XYZ file of C-alpha atoms in Angstrom:
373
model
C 61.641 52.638 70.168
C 58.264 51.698 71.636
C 55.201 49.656 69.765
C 52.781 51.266 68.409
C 48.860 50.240 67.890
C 46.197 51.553 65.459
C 42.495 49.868 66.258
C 40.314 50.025 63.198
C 36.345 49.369 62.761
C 36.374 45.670 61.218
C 39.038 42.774 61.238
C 42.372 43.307 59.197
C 42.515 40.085 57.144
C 45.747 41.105 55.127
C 48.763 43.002 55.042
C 51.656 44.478 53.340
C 54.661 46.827 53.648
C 55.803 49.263 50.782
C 59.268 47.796 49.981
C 60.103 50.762 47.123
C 62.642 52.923 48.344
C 60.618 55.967 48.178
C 57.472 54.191 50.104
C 59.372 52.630 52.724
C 57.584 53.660 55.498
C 53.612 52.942 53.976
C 51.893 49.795 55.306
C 48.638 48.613 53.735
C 46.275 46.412 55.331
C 43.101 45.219 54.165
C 39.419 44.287 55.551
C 36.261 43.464 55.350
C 35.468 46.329 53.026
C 38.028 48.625 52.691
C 41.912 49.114 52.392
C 43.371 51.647 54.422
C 47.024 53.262 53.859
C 49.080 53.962 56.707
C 52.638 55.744 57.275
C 54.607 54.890 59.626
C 56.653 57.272 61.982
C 59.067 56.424 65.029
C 56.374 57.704 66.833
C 52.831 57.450 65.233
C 50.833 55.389 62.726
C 49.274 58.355 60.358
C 46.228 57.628 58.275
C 47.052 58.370 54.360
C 43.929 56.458 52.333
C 41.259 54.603 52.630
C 40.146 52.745 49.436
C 36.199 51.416 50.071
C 36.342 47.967 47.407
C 32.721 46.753 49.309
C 34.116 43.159 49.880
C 36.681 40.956 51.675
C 40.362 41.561 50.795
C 42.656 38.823 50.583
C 45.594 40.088 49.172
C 47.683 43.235 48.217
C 50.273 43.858 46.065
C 52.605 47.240 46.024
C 53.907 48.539 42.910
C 57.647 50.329 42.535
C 55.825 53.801 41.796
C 54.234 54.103 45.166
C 56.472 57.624 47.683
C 55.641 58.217 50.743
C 54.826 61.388 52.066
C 57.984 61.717 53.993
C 59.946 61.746 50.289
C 57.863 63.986 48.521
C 55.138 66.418 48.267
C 53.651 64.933 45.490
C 53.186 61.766 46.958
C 51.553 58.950 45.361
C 49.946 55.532 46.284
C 49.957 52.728 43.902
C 48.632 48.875 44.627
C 46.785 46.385 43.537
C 44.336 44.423 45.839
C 42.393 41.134 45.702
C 39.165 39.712 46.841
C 37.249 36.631 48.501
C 34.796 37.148 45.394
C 37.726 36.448 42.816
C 37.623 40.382 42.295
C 40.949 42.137 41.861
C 41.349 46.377 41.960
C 43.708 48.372 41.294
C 44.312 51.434 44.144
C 45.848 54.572 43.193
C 45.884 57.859 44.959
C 48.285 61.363 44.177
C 48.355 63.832 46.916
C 45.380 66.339 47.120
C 43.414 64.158 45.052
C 40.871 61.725 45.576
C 41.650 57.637 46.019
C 40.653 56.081 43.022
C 39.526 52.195 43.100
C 39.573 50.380 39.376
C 37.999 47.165 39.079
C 39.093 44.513 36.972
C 39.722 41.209 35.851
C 36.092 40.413 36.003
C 33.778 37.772 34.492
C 35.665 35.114 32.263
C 39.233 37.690 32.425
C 39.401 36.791 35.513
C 39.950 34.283 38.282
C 37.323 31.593 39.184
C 38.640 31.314 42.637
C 39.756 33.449 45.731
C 42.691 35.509 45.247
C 45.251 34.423 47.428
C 48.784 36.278 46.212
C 49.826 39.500 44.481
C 53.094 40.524 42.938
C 54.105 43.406 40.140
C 56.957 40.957 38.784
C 58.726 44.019 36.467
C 61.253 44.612 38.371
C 62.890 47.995 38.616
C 62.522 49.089 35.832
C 59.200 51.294 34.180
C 57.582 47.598 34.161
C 57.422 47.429 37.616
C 54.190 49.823 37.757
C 52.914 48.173 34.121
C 52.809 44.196 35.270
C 51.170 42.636 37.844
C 50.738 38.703 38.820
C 47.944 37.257 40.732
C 47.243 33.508 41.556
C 44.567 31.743 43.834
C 42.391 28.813 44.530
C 41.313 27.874 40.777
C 45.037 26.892 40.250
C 45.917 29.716 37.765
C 48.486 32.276 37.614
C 47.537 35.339 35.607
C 49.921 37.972 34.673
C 48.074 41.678 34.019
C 49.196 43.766 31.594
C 48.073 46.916 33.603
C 48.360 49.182 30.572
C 48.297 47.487 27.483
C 48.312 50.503 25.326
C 51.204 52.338 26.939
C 54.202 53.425 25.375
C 56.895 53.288 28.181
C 59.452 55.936 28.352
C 61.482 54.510 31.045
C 60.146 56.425 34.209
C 57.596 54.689 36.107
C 56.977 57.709 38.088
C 55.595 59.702 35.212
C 53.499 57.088 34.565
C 51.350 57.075 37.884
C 48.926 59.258 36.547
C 47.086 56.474 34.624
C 46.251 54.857 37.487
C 44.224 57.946 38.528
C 42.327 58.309 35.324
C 38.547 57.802 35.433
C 37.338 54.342 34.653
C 35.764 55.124 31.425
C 39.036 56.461 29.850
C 40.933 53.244 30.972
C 42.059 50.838 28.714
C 41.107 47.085 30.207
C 43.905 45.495 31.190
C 45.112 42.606 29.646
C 46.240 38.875 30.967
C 47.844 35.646 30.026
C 46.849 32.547 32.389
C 49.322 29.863 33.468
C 47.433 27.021 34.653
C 48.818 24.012 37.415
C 47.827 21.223 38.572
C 47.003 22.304 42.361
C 45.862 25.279 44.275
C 48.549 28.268 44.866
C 49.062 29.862 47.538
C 51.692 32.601 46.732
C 53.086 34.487 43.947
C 56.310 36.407 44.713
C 58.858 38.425 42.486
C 62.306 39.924 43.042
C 63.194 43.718 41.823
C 66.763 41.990 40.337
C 64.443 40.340 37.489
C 62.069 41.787 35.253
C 61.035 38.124 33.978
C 61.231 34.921 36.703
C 58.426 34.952 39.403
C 58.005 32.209 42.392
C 54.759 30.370 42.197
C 53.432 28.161 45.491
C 51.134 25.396 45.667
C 49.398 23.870 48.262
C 51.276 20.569 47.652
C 54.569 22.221 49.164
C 56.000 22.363 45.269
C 57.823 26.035 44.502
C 57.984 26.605 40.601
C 59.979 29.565 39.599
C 58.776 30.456 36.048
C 59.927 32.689 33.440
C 56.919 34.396 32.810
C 58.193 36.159 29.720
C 59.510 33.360 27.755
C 56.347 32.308 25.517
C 53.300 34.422 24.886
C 50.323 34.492 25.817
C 49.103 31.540 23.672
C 51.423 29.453 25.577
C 49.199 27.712 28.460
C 51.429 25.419 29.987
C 54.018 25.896 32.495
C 56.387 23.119 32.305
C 57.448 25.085 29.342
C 58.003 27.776 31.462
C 59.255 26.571 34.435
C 62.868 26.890 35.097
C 62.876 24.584 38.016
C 61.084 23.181 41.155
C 62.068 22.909 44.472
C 60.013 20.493 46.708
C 59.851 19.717 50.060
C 60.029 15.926 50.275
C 57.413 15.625 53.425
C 54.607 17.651 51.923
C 54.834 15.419 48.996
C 54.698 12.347 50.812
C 51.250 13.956 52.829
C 49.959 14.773 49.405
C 50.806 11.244 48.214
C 48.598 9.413 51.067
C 45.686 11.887 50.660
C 46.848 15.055 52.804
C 47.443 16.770 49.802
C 45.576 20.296 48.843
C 45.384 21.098 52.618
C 48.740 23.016 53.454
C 49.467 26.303 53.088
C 52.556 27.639 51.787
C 54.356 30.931 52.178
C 57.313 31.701 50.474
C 59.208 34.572 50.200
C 62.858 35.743 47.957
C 65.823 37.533 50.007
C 65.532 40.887 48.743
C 69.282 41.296 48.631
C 70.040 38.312 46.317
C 67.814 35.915 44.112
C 69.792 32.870 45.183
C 68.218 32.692 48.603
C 64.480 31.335 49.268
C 63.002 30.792 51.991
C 59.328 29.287 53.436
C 56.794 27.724 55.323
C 54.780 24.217 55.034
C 52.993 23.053 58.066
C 55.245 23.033 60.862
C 59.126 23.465 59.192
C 60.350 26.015 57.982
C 62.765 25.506 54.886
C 66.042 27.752 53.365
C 67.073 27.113 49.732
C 70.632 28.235 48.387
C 69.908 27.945 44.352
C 73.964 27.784 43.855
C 73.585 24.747 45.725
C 70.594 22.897 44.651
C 70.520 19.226 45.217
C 67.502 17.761 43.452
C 65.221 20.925 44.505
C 65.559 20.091 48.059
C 66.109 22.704 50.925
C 69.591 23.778 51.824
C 68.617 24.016 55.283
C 65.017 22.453 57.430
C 63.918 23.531 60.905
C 60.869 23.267 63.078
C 58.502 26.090 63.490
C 54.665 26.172 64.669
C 52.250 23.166 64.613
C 50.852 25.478 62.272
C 53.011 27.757 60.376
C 51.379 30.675 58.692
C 53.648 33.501 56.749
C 57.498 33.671 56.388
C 59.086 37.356 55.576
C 62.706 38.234 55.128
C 63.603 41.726 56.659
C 64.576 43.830 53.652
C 66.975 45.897 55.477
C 69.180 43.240 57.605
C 68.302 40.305 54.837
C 70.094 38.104 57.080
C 66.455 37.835 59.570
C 63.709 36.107 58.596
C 60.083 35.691 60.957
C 57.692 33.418 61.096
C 53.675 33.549 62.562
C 51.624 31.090 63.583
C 48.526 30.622 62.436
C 46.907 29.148 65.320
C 44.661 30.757 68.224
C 45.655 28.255 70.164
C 49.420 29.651 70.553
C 48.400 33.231 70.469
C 49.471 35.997 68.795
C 53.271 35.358 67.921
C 55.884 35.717 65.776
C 59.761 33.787 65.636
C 62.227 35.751 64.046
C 65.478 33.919 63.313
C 68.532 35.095 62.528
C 70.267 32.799 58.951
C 74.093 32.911 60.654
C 72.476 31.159 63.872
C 69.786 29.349 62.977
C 71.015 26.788 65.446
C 69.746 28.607 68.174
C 66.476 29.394 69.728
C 64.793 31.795 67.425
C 63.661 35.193 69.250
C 60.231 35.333 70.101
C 57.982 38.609 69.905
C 54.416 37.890 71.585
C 52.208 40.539 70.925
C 48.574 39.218 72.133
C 47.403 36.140 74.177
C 45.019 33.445 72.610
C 42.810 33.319 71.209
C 44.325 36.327 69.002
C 46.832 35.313 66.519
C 48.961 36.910 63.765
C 46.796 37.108 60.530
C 49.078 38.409 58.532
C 52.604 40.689 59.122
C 55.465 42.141 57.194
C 58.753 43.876 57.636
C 58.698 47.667 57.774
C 61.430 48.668 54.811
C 62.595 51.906 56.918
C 66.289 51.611 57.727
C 67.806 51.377 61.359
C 66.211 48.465 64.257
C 64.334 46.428 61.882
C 60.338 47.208 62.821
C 57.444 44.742 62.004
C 54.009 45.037 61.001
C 51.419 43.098 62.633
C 48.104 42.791 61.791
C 45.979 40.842 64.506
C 42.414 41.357 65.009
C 41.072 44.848 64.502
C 44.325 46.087 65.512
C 47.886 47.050 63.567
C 50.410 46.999 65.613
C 54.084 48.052 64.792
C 57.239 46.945 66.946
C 60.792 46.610 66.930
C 62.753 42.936 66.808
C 65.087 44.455 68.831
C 69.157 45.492 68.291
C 70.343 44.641 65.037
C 73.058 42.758 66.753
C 72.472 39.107 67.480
């Protein structure tokens, strides 16, 4: 299985795999205007969408009601994207009709900061098309009710169709804002739970809050929060005055909620929530002077990757494998400095687990290798 490359027109900023079983071979990465949607074959990257928003994306978030092409006829795209102008929009397209882009969220409904992180958070169940989370700079998670005025009937796919209406007949979603203390950096949910989402902050602190148990007049989320887990370093930084500079990515083991794993700086960290001691990682290793995102792979959950975010190292990724993370992780380099990995994401298409790359102008897709260690 050889890599493949797709050059577009303008930098690729962001990216993000379908992880729905019926999508999992549609990539979407955004711009400096646009988001385009991709499927990928064994053999070719084929163009599906292209969404024109008219500003910087920053972040994309897939819902369960998205099928590829290769599933169905009636195919359907179904995501939610954010902007550098605190603008969020949500992307829907059925097959032989026209993308549609909806914009919400704005003015005081919205976020006062860049959008950083996207997540539906309903699980697998209708919800997961209905509710959407979204966090950023101004230190606020909000949680969109997509369709406040829908009465479910517990098939998200028949319920795709809203998201192609026309503007005018759309209801305005809805939100509820959870405020912190710092920045956030990443929202992430798990399709085993329709209510507990993870919530990042640039001070290396991971909340994981129950989003459903108060309403919406509730506005503070140490009420909400189940528990923290920290990462004893990045507190000390923030401590002496380093804090609000790190970025952290964190990501849930799609095969288990128990697992979490991230990023912070340059360690990566693994925590085992049936064996928490104090919030503090299970397991800490080193990683890039400058860590950027960590994925799991969704189909062998026991590989996880890391980029850098640096020019200076290039363009690569470290995938490690969690029975053997005592050894040198594998390393995929798939550009020389001053090109690095902006973004990047595990293909959900079963078999040799694929990645998605985005670096530059260019998406590139390519194998880790056997599934064998």
């Amino acid at each position: 299985m050889s890599d493949l490359t797709h050059v577009l027109d303008a930098e690729i900023y962001v990216l993000s795999c379908c992880h729905a079983d019926d999508g999992a071979d549609i990539v979407a990465v955004g711009g400096e205007h646009s988001v385009h949607i991709f499927q990928i074959t064994e053999t070719a990257i084929v163009p599906l969408a292209v969404f024109h928003l008219g500003t910087r994306v920053t972040a994309l978030g897939w819902s369960a009601g998205s099928v590829s092409p290769s599933v169905s006829d009636e195919w359907r795209i179904d995501l939610v994207a954010g902007s550098a102008d605190f603008g969020l929009f949500h992307l829907s397209k059925l097959a032989g009709r026209d993308e549609c882009v909806y914009n919400f969220g704005a003015g005081s409904t919205g976020h006062n900061g860049g959008v950083n992180s996207i997540a539906f958070v309903g699980g697998y169940l209708s919800d997961s098309t209905r509710y959407v989370a979204t966090c950023g700079g101004d230190k606020t998670v909000l949680v969109w009710d997509l369709y406040p005025e829908r009465v479910d009937d517990g098939h998200a796919s028949s319920q795709m169709p809203e998201a192609s209406m026309p503007p005018e007949d759309r209801t305005a979603p809805t939100a509820y804002e959870i405020s912190y203390a710092h920045p956030l950096t990443t929202v992430c949910s798990h399709p085993n739970t329709s209510k507990e989402l993870l919530v990042a902050d640039t001070h290396g602190t991971i909340f994981m809050v129950d989003w459903r148990s108060d309403g919406p007049d509730e506005p503070h989320p140490d009420r909400r929060t189940v528990f923290e887990l920290v990462q004893p370093y990045a507190m000390g930084d923030a401590l002496i005055g380093n804090g609000d500079t790190t970025w952290t990515s964190v990501a849930w083991r799609r095969d288990t909620t128990d697992i979490i794993g991230s990023v912070t700086g340059n360690k990566y960290h693994i925590w085992d929530l049936t064996k928490l001691h104090g919030g503090k990682p299970l397991v800490t290793g080193p990683t890039f002077s400058q860590g950027g995102r960590f994925r799991w792979c969704n189909t062998h959950p026991e590989f996880f990757a890391i980029s850098s975010s640096s020019p200076t190292t290039g363009a690569i990724l470290h995938v490690h494998n969690l029975g053997y993370l005592t050894q040198q992780p594998t390393q995929l380099a798939i550009a020389a400095k001053p090109h690095y990995v902006r973004d990047f994401d595990f293909l959900a298409t079963r078999g040799i687990p694929r990645i998605a790359a985005a670096v530059g102008r260019s998406l590139v897709i390519m194998p880790i290798g056997s599934t064998e260690k």
